[in-house]
Amino acid sequence: RNLSMPSALGRKKLSGRTGAVMDPCGALQVKFELADSERKEVIFMIGNERNLPEAKKLIAAFTDPISVSQSLERILDYWKNVNETITIKTPDKALDLLANGWLTYQTLSCRFLARSGFYQSGGAFGFRDQLQDVLALLHSQPEMARAHILLCASRQFTEGDVQHWWHPPEGRGVRTRCSDDLLWLPYAVADYVKVTGDETILMENVSF
């Protein structure tokens, strides 16, 4: 219908339909009534853990609204620090909106952590791809960049080629002879040292 009275508000329940060929989507629903000028806060928790005891422990940590609010504040502070480490101001407001937060957020959350960006929705680490992505985080997340460079160093073979992509934690993936993979590790290391001044990464020993 319209924004003042969406048709979804007239539905009694969600469809409950699932299937492999349907668009992947998750939906949660709770019913409540509001009086005039009344406010109600509804908190949904979605998460995962290694096992049932750890999951119960995680749930117990968020049993009251105060702990949830505090956690949300920590998350907001984290993203503020990531996104505002470098800011630009140009005559182009659209460029400013992209550069001051959005692109960094997308790179870290979608491309690097979720590994579910454009042309990469399988969740694997791409040797070339995430080395490119992590370079955008050198100023705001240098520790993460360092750790990822060393991780990629461990995906090399003694013959000189590398694992083109792999799935954590087992490390299953494919071995190819893509030439550009071989260029990105030394480039990323050089850029990391240049930006951070941390030359100790050159002394690290990582097994292939």
Coordinates of N, CA and C in Angstrom, one line a residue:
R1 N 0.8 -1.2 0.0 CA 0.0 0.0 0.0 C 0.9 1.2 0.0
N2 N 1.1 1.8 1.2 CA 1.9 3.0 1.2 C 2.7 3.1 2.6
L3 N 3.5 4.1 2.7 CA 4.4 4.1 3.9 C 3.6 4.3 5.2
S4 N 2.4 5.0 5.1 CA 1.6 5.2 6.4 C 0.9 3.9 6.8
M5 N 0.7 3.0 5.8 CA 0.0 1.8 6.2 C 0.5 0.6 5.3
P6 N 1.7 0.1 5.5 CA 2.2 -1.0 4.7 C 1.3 -2.2 4.8
S7 N 1.2 -2.9 3.7 CA 0.4 -4.1 3.6 C 0.9 -5.2 4.5
A8 N 2.2 -5.2 4.8 CA 2.8 -6.2 5.7 C 2.2 -6.2 7.1
L9 N 1.7 -5.0 7.5 CA 1.1 -4.9 8.9 C -0.2 -5.6 9.0
G10 N -0.8 -6.0 7.9 CA -2.0 -6.7 7.9 C -1.9 -8.2 7.9
R11 N -0.7 -8.7 7.7 CA -0.4 -10.1 7.7 C -0.4 -10.7 9.1
K12 N -0.9 -11.9 9.2 CA -0.9 -12.5 10.5 C 0.4 -13.2 10.9
K13 N 1.1 -13.7 9.8 CA 2.3 -14.5 10.1 C 3.2 -14.5 8.9
L14 N 4.4 -14.9 9.0 CA 5.3 -15.0 7.9 C 5.0 -16.3 7.2
S15 N 5.5 -16.4 5.9 CA 5.1 -17.5 5.1 C 5.7 -18.8 5.6
G16 N 6.9 -18.8 6.2 CA 7.6 -20.0 6.6 C 8.1 -20.8 5.5
R17 N 8.1 -20.3 4.3 CA 8.6 -21.1 3.2 C 10.1 -21.0 3.1
T18 N 10.8 -22.1 2.9 CA 12.2 -22.2 2.7 C 12.5 -23.1 1.5
G19 N 13.7 -23.0 1.0 CA 14.1 -23.8 -0.1 C 15.5 -23.4 -0.7
A20 N 16.1 -24.3 -1.3 CA 17.5 -24.1 -1.9 C 17.4 -23.1 -3.1
V21 N 16.3 -23.1 -3.8 CA 16.3 -22.3 -5.0 C 15.7 -20.9 -4.8
M22 N 15.3 -20.6 -3.5 CA 14.7 -19.3 -3.2 C 15.8 -18.3 -2.8
D23 N 15.5 -17.1 -2.9 CA 16.5 -16.0 -2.5 C 16.8 -16.2 -1.0
P24 N 18.1 -16.3 -0.6 CA 18.4 -16.4 0.8 C 18.0 -15.2 1.6
C25 N 17.2 -15.5 2.6 CA 16.6 -14.4 3.4 C 16.3 -15.0 4.8
G26 N 16.4 -14.2 5.8 CA 16.0 -14.5 7.1 C 15.0 -13.5 7.7
A27 N 14.0 -13.9 8.3 CA 13.0 -13.0 8.8 C 12.5 -13.4 10.2
L28 N 12.4 -12.5 11.1 CA 11.9 -12.8 12.5 C 10.6 -11.9 12.7
Q29 N 9.7 -12.4 13.5 CA 8.5 -11.7 13.7 C 8.0 -11.8 15.2
V30 N 7.6 -10.7 15.7 CA 7.0 -10.7 17.1 C 5.7 -9.9 17.1
K31 N 4.7 -10.3 17.8 CA 3.4 -9.5 17.8 C 3.3 -8.8 19.1
F32 N 2.9 -7.5 19.0 CA 2.6 -6.7 20.1 C 1.7 -5.6 19.7
E33 N 1.0 -5.0 20.7 CA 0.1 -3.8 20.4 C 0.6 -2.6 21.1
L34 N 0.4 -1.5 20.5 CA 0.9 -0.2 21.0 C -0.3 0.7 21.2
A35 N -0.4 1.3 22.4 CA -1.4 2.4 22.6 C -0.9 3.7 22.0
D36 N -1.7 4.7 22.0 CA -1.3 6.0 21.4 C -0.1 6.5 22.2
S37 N 0.9 6.9 21.5 CA 2.1 7.5 22.0 C 2.9 6.5 22.8
E38 N 2.6 5.3 22.8 CA 3.4 4.3 23.6 C 4.6 3.9 22.8
R39 N 5.7 3.5 23.5 CA 6.9 3.1 22.9 C 7.2 1.7 23.4
K40 N 7.8 0.9 22.5 CA 8.2 -0.5 23.0 C 9.5 -0.8 22.3
E41 N 10.4 -1.4 23.0 CA 11.7 -1.8 22.4 C 11.7 -3.3 22.3
V42 N 12.1 -3.7 21.1 CA 12.2 -5.2 20.8 C 13.6 -5.5 20.4
I43 N 14.2 -6.5 21.1 CA 15.6 -6.8 20.8 C 15.6 -8.2 20.2
F44 N 16.2 -8.3 19.0 CA 16.5 -9.6 18.4 C 17.9 -10.0 18.6
M45 N 18.2 -11.3 18.8 CA 19.6 -11.7 18.9 C 19.8 -12.8 17.9
I46 N 20.8 -12.7 17.0 CA 21.1 -13.7 16.0 C 22.6 -13.9 16.2
G47 N 23.0 -15.1 16.4 CA 24.5 -15.4 16.5 C 24.8 -16.8 16.4
N48 N 26.1 -17.1 16.6 CA 26.5 -18.5 16.5 C 27.7 -18.7 17.4
E49 N 27.9 -19.9 17.8 CA 29.1 -20.3 18.6 C 29.6 -21.6 18.3
R50 N 30.7 -22.1 18.9 CA 31.3 -23.3 18.5 C 30.5 -24.5 18.9
N51 N 29.8 -24.4 20.1 CA 29.0 -25.5 20.6 C 27.9 -25.0 21.4
L52 N 27.0 -25.9 21.9 CA 25.8 -25.5 22.7 C 26.2 -24.7 24.0
P53 N 27.1 -25.2 24.8 CA 27.5 -24.5 26.0 C 28.0 -23.1 25.8
E54 N 28.8 -22.9 24.7 CA 29.2 -21.5 24.3 C 28.1 -20.7 23.9
A55 N 27.1 -21.3 23.1 CA 26.0 -20.5 22.7 C 25.1 -20.1 23.8
K56 N 24.9 -20.9 24.8 CA 24.1 -20.6 26.0 C 24.8 -19.5 26.8
K57 N 26.1 -19.5 26.9 CA 26.9 -18.5 27.5 C 26.8 -17.2 26.8
L58 N 26.8 -17.2 25.5 CA 26.6 -16.0 24.7 C 25.2 -15.4 24.9
I59 N 24.2 -16.2 24.9 CA 22.8 -15.8 25.2 C 22.7 -15.1 26.6
A60 N 23.3 -15.8 27.6 CA 23.2 -15.3 28.9 C 23.8 -13.9 29.1
A61 N 24.8 -13.6 28.2 CA 25.5 -12.3 28.3 C 24.6 -11.1 27.8
F62 N 23.5 -11.5 27.2 CA 22.6 -10.4 26.6 C 21.1 -10.7 27.0
T63 N 20.9 -10.9 28.3 CA 19.6 -11.2 28.8 C 18.9 -9.9 29.3
D64 N 19.6 -8.8 29.3 CA 18.9 -7.6 29.8 C 19.2 -6.5 28.7
P65 N 18.3 -5.5 28.6 CA 18.5 -4.4 27.6 C 19.7 -3.6 27.9
I66 N 20.2 -3.5 29.1 CA 21.4 -2.7 29.4 C 22.6 -3.3 28.7
S67 N 22.8 -4.6 28.9 CA 24.0 -5.2 28.3 C 23.9 -5.1 26.8
V68 N 22.7 -5.2 26.2 CA 22.5 -5.1 24.8 C 22.9 -3.7 24.3
S69 N 22.4 -2.7 25.0 CA 22.7 -1.3 24.7 C 24.2 -1.0 24.8
Q70 N 24.8 -1.5 25.8 CA 26.3 -1.3 26.0 C 27.1 -2.0 24.9
S71 N 26.6 -3.1 24.5 CA 27.3 -3.8 23.3 C 27.1 -3.0 22.1
L72 N 26.0 -2.5 21.8 CA 25.7 -1.7 20.6 C 26.6 -0.5 20.6
E73 N 26.8 0.2 21.8 CA 27.6 1.4 21.9 C 29.1 1.0 21.5
R74 N 29.5 -0.1 22.0 CA 30.9 -0.6 21.7 C 31.1 -0.8 20.2
I75 N 30.0 -1.4 19.6 CA 30.1 -1.6 18.1 C 30.1 -0.3 17.4
L76 N 29.3 0.6 17.8 CA 29.3 2.0 17.1 C 30.6 2.7 17.3
D77 N 31.2 2.6 18.5 CA 32.5 3.2 18.7 C 33.6 2.5 17.8
Y78 N 33.5 1.2 17.7 CA 34.5 0.5 16.8 C 34.4 1.0 15.4
W79 N 33.2 1.1 14.8 CA 33.0 1.5 13.5 C 33.3 2.9 13.3
K80 N 33.1 3.7 14.3 CA 33.4 5.1 14.2 C 34.9 5.3 14.1
N81 N 35.7 4.5 14.9 CA 37.1 4.6 14.8 C 37.7 4.1 13.5
V82 N 37.1 3.0 13.0 CA 37.5 2.5 11.7 C 37.2 3.5 10.5
N83 N 36.0 4.0 10.5 CA 35.6 4.9 9.4 C 36.1 6.3 9.4
E84 N 36.5 6.8 10.6 CA 36.9 8.2 10.7 C 38.4 8.3 10.9
T85 N 39.1 7.3 10.8 CA 40.6 7.4 10.8 C 41.1 8.3 9.8
I86 N 40.6 8.2 8.6 CA 40.9 9.1 7.5 C 39.6 9.7 6.9
T87 N 39.5 11.0 6.9 CA 38.3 11.6 6.3 C 38.8 12.6 5.2
I88 N 37.9 12.8 4.2 CA 38.2 13.8 3.2 C 37.1 14.8 3.0
K89 N 37.4 15.9 2.5 CA 36.4 16.9 2.2 C 36.7 17.5 0.9
T90 N 35.7 17.3 -0.1 CA 35.9 17.7 -1.4 C 34.6 18.5 -1.9
P91 N 34.7 19.1 -3.0 CA 33.5 19.8 -3.5 C 32.4 18.8 -3.9
D92 N 32.7 17.5 -4.0 CA 31.8 16.5 -4.4 C 31.2 15.8 -3.2
K93 N 30.0 16.1 -2.8 CA 29.4 15.5 -1.5 C 29.3 14.0 -1.7
A94 N 28.9 13.6 -2.9 CA 28.7 12.1 -3.1 C 30.0 11.4 -2.9
L95 N 31.1 11.9 -3.3 CA 32.5 11.3 -3.1 C 32.8 11.3 -1.6
D96 N 32.5 12.4 -0.9 CA 32.7 12.4 0.5 C 32.0 11.3 1.3
L97 N 30.7 11.1 0.9 CA 29.9 10.1 1.5 C 30.5 8.7 1.3
L98 N 30.9 8.5 0.1 CA 31.5 7.2 -0.2 C 32.8 7.0 0.6
A99 N 33.7 8.0 0.5 CA 35.1 7.8 1.1 C 35.1 7.9 2.6
N100 N 34.2 8.7 3.2 CA 34.2 8.9 4.6 C 33.3 7.9 5.3
G101 N 33.6 6.6 5.2 CA 32.9 5.6 5.9 C 32.4 4.4 5.1
W102 N 31.6 4.8 4.1 CA 30.9 3.7 3.4 C 31.8 2.7 2.7
L103 N 32.8 3.2 2.0 CA 33.7 2.2 1.3 C 34.6 1.4 2.3
T104 N 35.0 2.1 3.3 CA 35.8 1.3 4.3 C 34.9 0.3 5.0
Y105 N 33.7 0.7 5.3 CA 32.8 -0.3 6.0 C 32.5 -1.5 5.1
Q106 N 32.3 -1.2 3.8 CA 32.0 -2.3 2.9 C 33.2 -3.2 2.7
T107 N 34.4 -2.6 2.6 CA 35.6 -3.4 2.4 C 35.8 -4.3 3.6
L108 N 35.7 -3.8 4.8 CA 36.0 -4.6 6.0 C 34.9 -5.6 6.3
S109 N 33.6 -5.2 6.3 CA 32.5 -6.1 6.7 C 32.2 -7.1 5.6
C110 N 32.1 -6.6 4.4 CA 31.6 -7.5 3.3 C 32.7 -8.2 2.6
R111 N 33.7 -7.5 2.2 CA 34.8 -8.1 1.4 C 35.7 -8.9 2.2
F112 N 36.1 -8.3 3.4 CA 37.2 -9.0 4.2 C 36.7 -10.0 5.2
L113 N 35.7 -9.6 6.0 CA 35.2 -10.4 7.1 C 34.2 -11.5 6.6
A114 N 33.2 -11.0 5.8 CA 32.2 -12.0 5.3 C 32.7 -12.7 4.1
R115 N 33.6 -12.1 3.4 CA 34.1 -12.6 2.1 C 32.9 -13.0 1.2
S116 N 32.0 -12.0 1.1 CA 30.8 -12.2 0.3 C 30.5 -11.0 -0.6
G117 N 31.6 -10.5 -1.2 CA 31.4 -9.3 -2.1 C 31.1 -9.7 -3.5
F118 N 31.2 -8.7 -4.4 CA 30.9 -8.9 -5.8 C 31.8 -9.9 -6.3
Y119 N 31.3 -10.9 -7.0 CA 32.1 -12.0 -7.6 C 32.7 -12.9 -6.6
Q120 N 32.3 -12.8 -5.3 CA 32.9 -13.6 -4.3 C 31.9 -13.8 -3.2
S121 N 31.0 -14.7 -3.4 CA 29.9 -14.9 -2.4 C 30.0 -16.3 -1.7
G122 N 31.2 -16.9 -2.0 CA 31.3 -18.3 -1.4 C 32.0 -18.3 0.0
G123 N 32.5 -17.2 0.5 CA 33.0 -17.2 1.8 C 34.5 -17.6 1.9
A124 N 35.1 -17.8 0.7 CA 36.5 -18.2 0.8 C 37.5 -17.0 0.8
F125 N 38.7 -17.2 1.3 CA 39.7 -16.2 1.2 C 40.3 -16.3 -0.2
G126 N 40.4 -15.2 -0.9 CA 41.1 -15.1 -2.2 C 42.5 -14.6 -1.9
F127 N 43.5 -15.3 -2.4 CA 44.9 -14.8 -2.1 C 45.1 -13.4 -2.6
R128 N 44.7 -13.1 -3.9 CA 44.9 -11.8 -4.5 C 43.8 -10.9 -3.9
D129 N 42.6 -11.3 -3.8 CA 41.4 -10.4 -3.5 C 41.6 -9.8 -2.1
Q130 N 41.8 -10.6 -1.1 CA 41.9 -10.1 0.3 C 43.2 -9.3 0.5
L131 N 44.2 -9.6 -0.2 CA 45.4 -8.8 -0.1 C 45.1 -7.4 -0.6
Q132 N 44.4 -7.3 -1.7 CA 44.0 -6.0 -2.2 C 43.1 -5.3 -1.2
D133 N 42.1 -6.0 -0.6 CA 41.1 -5.4 0.3 C 41.8 -4.9 1.5
V134 N 42.7 -5.7 2.1 CA 43.3 -5.3 3.4 C 44.2 -4.0 3.2
L135 N 44.7 -3.7 2.0 CA 45.5 -2.5 1.9 C 44.7 -1.3 2.2
A136 N 43.3 -1.3 2.0 CA 42.5 -0.2 2.3 C 42.3 0.0 3.8
L137 N 42.8 -0.9 4.6 CA 42.7 -0.9 6.0 C 44.0 -0.6 6.7
L138 N 45.0 -0.3 6.0 CA 46.3 -0.1 6.6 C 46.3 1.0 7.7
H139 N 45.6 2.1 7.4 CA 45.6 3.2 8.4 C 44.7 3.0 9.6
S140 N 43.6 2.3 9.4 CA 42.7 2.1 10.5 C 42.9 0.8 11.2
Q141 N 43.3 -0.3 10.5 CA 43.5 -1.6 11.1 C 44.8 -2.2 10.7
P142 N 45.9 -1.6 11.1 CA 47.2 -2.2 10.7 C 47.5 -3.5 11.3
E143 N 47.0 -3.8 12.5 CA 47.2 -5.2 13.1 C 46.5 -6.2 12.3
M144 N 45.3 -5.9 11.8 CA 44.6 -6.9 10.9 C 45.3 -7.1 9.6
A145 N 45.9 -6.0 9.1 CA 46.6 -6.1 7.8 C 47.9 -7.0 8.0
R146 N 48.6 -6.8 9.1 CA 49.8 -7.6 9.3 C 49.5 -9.0 9.5
A147 N 48.4 -9.4 10.2 CA 48.0 -10.8 10.4 C 47.6 -11.4 9.1
H148 N 46.9 -10.6 8.3 CA 46.5 -11.2 7.0 C 47.6 -11.4 6.0
I149 N 48.6 -10.5 6.0 CA 49.7 -10.7 5.2 C 50.5 -12.0 5.5
L150 N 50.6 -12.2 6.8 CA 51.3 -13.4 7.3 C 50.5 -14.7 7.0
L151 N 49.2 -14.6 7.0 CA 48.3 -15.7 6.7 C 48.5 -16.1 5.2
C152 N 48.5 -15.1 4.4 CA 48.7 -15.3 2.9 C 50.1 -15.9 2.7
A153 N 51.1 -15.5 3.4 CA 52.4 -16.0 3.3 C 52.4 -17.5 3.5
S154 N 51.5 -18.0 4.4 CA 51.4 -19.4 4.7 C 50.7 -20.2 3.6
R155 N 50.1 -19.6 2.6 CA 49.4 -20.3 1.6 C 50.3 -20.5 0.3
Q156 N 51.6 -20.3 0.5 CA 52.5 -20.5 -0.6 C 53.0 -21.9 -0.7
F157 N 53.4 -22.3 -1.8 CA 54.0 -23.7 -2.0 C 55.5 -23.5 -2.3
T158 N 56.3 -24.5 -2.0 CA 57.7 -24.4 -2.1 C 58.1 -24.1 -3.6
E159 N 57.3 -24.5 -4.5 CA 57.6 -24.3 -6.0 C 57.4 -22.8 -6.3
G160 N 56.8 -22.0 -5.5 CA 56.7 -20.6 -5.7 C 55.3 -20.1 -6.0
D161 N 54.4 -21.0 -6.4 CA 53.0 -20.6 -6.6 C 52.3 -20.6 -5.3
V162 N 51.0 -20.2 -5.3 CA 50.2 -20.1 -4.1 C 48.8 -20.7 -4.3
Q163 N 48.1 -20.8 -3.1 CA 46.8 -21.3 -3.2 C 45.9 -20.1 -3.6
H164 N 45.2 -20.2 -4.7 CA 44.4 -19.1 -5.2 C 43.3 -18.7 -4.3
W165 N 42.6 -19.7 -3.8 CA 41.6 -19.4 -2.7 C 41.4 -20.6 -1.8
W166 N 40.9 -20.3 -0.6 CA 40.8 -21.4 0.4 C 39.7 -21.1 1.4
H167 N 39.1 -22.1 2.0 CA 38.1 -21.9 3.0 C 38.7 -22.2 4.4
P168 N 38.5 -21.3 5.3 CA 38.9 -21.6 6.7 C 37.8 -22.4 7.3
P169 N 38.1 -23.2 8.4 CA 39.4 -23.3 9.0 C 40.3 -24.5 8.4
E170 N 39.7 -25.3 7.6 CA 40.4 -26.5 7.1 C 41.5 -26.1 6.0
G171 N 41.2 -25.0 5.3 CA 42.2 -24.5 4.3 C 42.0 -25.2 2.9
R172 N 40.8 -25.8 2.7 CA 40.5 -26.4 1.5 C 40.3 -25.4 0.4
G173 N 40.9 -25.6 -0.8 CA 40.7 -24.7 -1.9 C 41.3 -25.2 -3.1
V174 N 41.8 -24.3 -4.0 CA 42.4 -24.6 -5.3 C 43.8 -24.1 -5.4
R175 N 44.6 -24.8 -6.1 CA 46.0 -24.4 -6.4 C 46.0 -24.1 -7.9
T176 N 46.3 -22.9 -8.2 CA 46.4 -22.5 -9.6 C 47.8 -21.9 -10.0
R177 N 47.9 -21.4 -11.2 CA 49.2 -20.8 -11.6 C 48.9 -19.3 -12.0
C178 N 47.9 -18.7 -11.4 CA 47.6 -17.3 -11.7 C 48.8 -16.4 -11.4
S179 N 49.3 -15.7 -12.4 CA 50.5 -15.0 -12.2 C 50.3 -13.7 -11.3
D180 N 49.2 -13.1 -11.3 CA 49.0 -11.9 -10.5 C 49.0 -12.2 -9.0
D181 N 48.6 -13.4 -8.6 CA 48.7 -13.8 -7.2 C 50.1 -13.5 -6.6
L182 N 51.1 -13.9 -7.4 CA 52.5 -13.8 -7.0 C 53.0 -12.4 -6.8
L183 N 52.3 -11.5 -7.5 CA 52.7 -10.1 -7.4 C 52.2 -9.4 -6.1
W184 N 51.0 -9.8 -5.6 CA 50.3 -9.1 -4.6 C 51.0 -9.2 -3.2
L185 N 51.6 -10.3 -2.9 CA 52.2 -10.5 -1.6 C 53.3 -9.5 -1.4
P186 N 54.3 -9.5 -2.3 CA 55.4 -8.5 -2.1 C 54.9 -7.1 -2.1
Y187 N 53.9 -6.8 -3.0 CA 53.4 -5.5 -3.0 C 52.7 -5.1 -1.7
A188 N 51.9 -6.0 -1.2 CA 51.3 -5.7 0.1 C 52.3 -5.5 1.3
V189 N 53.3 -6.4 1.3 CA 54.3 -6.2 2.3 C 55.0 -4.9 2.2
A190 N 55.4 -4.5 1.0 CA 56.1 -3.2 0.8 C 55.2 -2.1 1.2
D191 N 53.9 -2.1 0.9 CA 53.0 -1.0 1.2 C 52.8 -1.0 2.7
Y192 N 52.7 -2.2 3.3 CA 52.5 -2.2 4.8 C 53.6 -1.6 5.5
V193 N 54.9 -1.9 5.1 CA 56.1 -1.4 5.8 C 56.1 0.1 5.5
K194 N 55.8 0.6 4.3 CA 55.8 2.0 4.0 C 54.9 2.8 4.9
V195 N 53.6 2.3 5.0 CA 52.6 3.0 5.8 C 52.8 2.9 7.3
T196 N 53.1 1.8 7.8 CA 53.2 1.6 9.2 C 54.6 1.8 9.8
G197 N 55.6 1.6 9.0 CA 57.0 1.7 9.5 C 57.4 0.4 10.3
D198 N 56.6 -0.6 10.3 CA 56.9 -1.8 11.0 C 57.7 -2.8 10.1
E199 N 59.0 -2.8 10.3 CA 59.8 -3.7 9.6 C 60.0 -5.1 10.2
T200 N 59.4 -5.3 11.4 CA 59.5 -6.6 12.0 C 58.8 -7.7 11.3
I201 N 57.8 -7.3 10.4 CA 57.1 -8.3 9.7 C 58.1 -9.0 8.7
L202 N 59.2 -8.3 8.3 CA 60.2 -9.0 7.4 C 61.0 -10.0 8.1
M203 N 60.9 -10.1 9.5 CA 61.7 -11.1 10.2 C 60.8 -12.3 10.6
E204 N 59.5 -12.3 10.3 CA 58.7 -13.4 10.7 C 58.9 -14.6 9.9
N205 N 58.9 -15.8 10.5 CA 59.0 -17.1 9.9 C 57.6 -17.7 9.8
V206 N 57.2 -18.0 8.6 CA 55.8 -18.6 8.4 C 56.0 -19.8 7.5
S207 N 55.5 -21.0 8.0 CA 55.6 -22.2 7.2 C 54.7 -22.2 6.0
F208 N 55.2 -22.7 4.9 CA 54.3 -22.8 3.7 C 53.3 -23.9 3.9

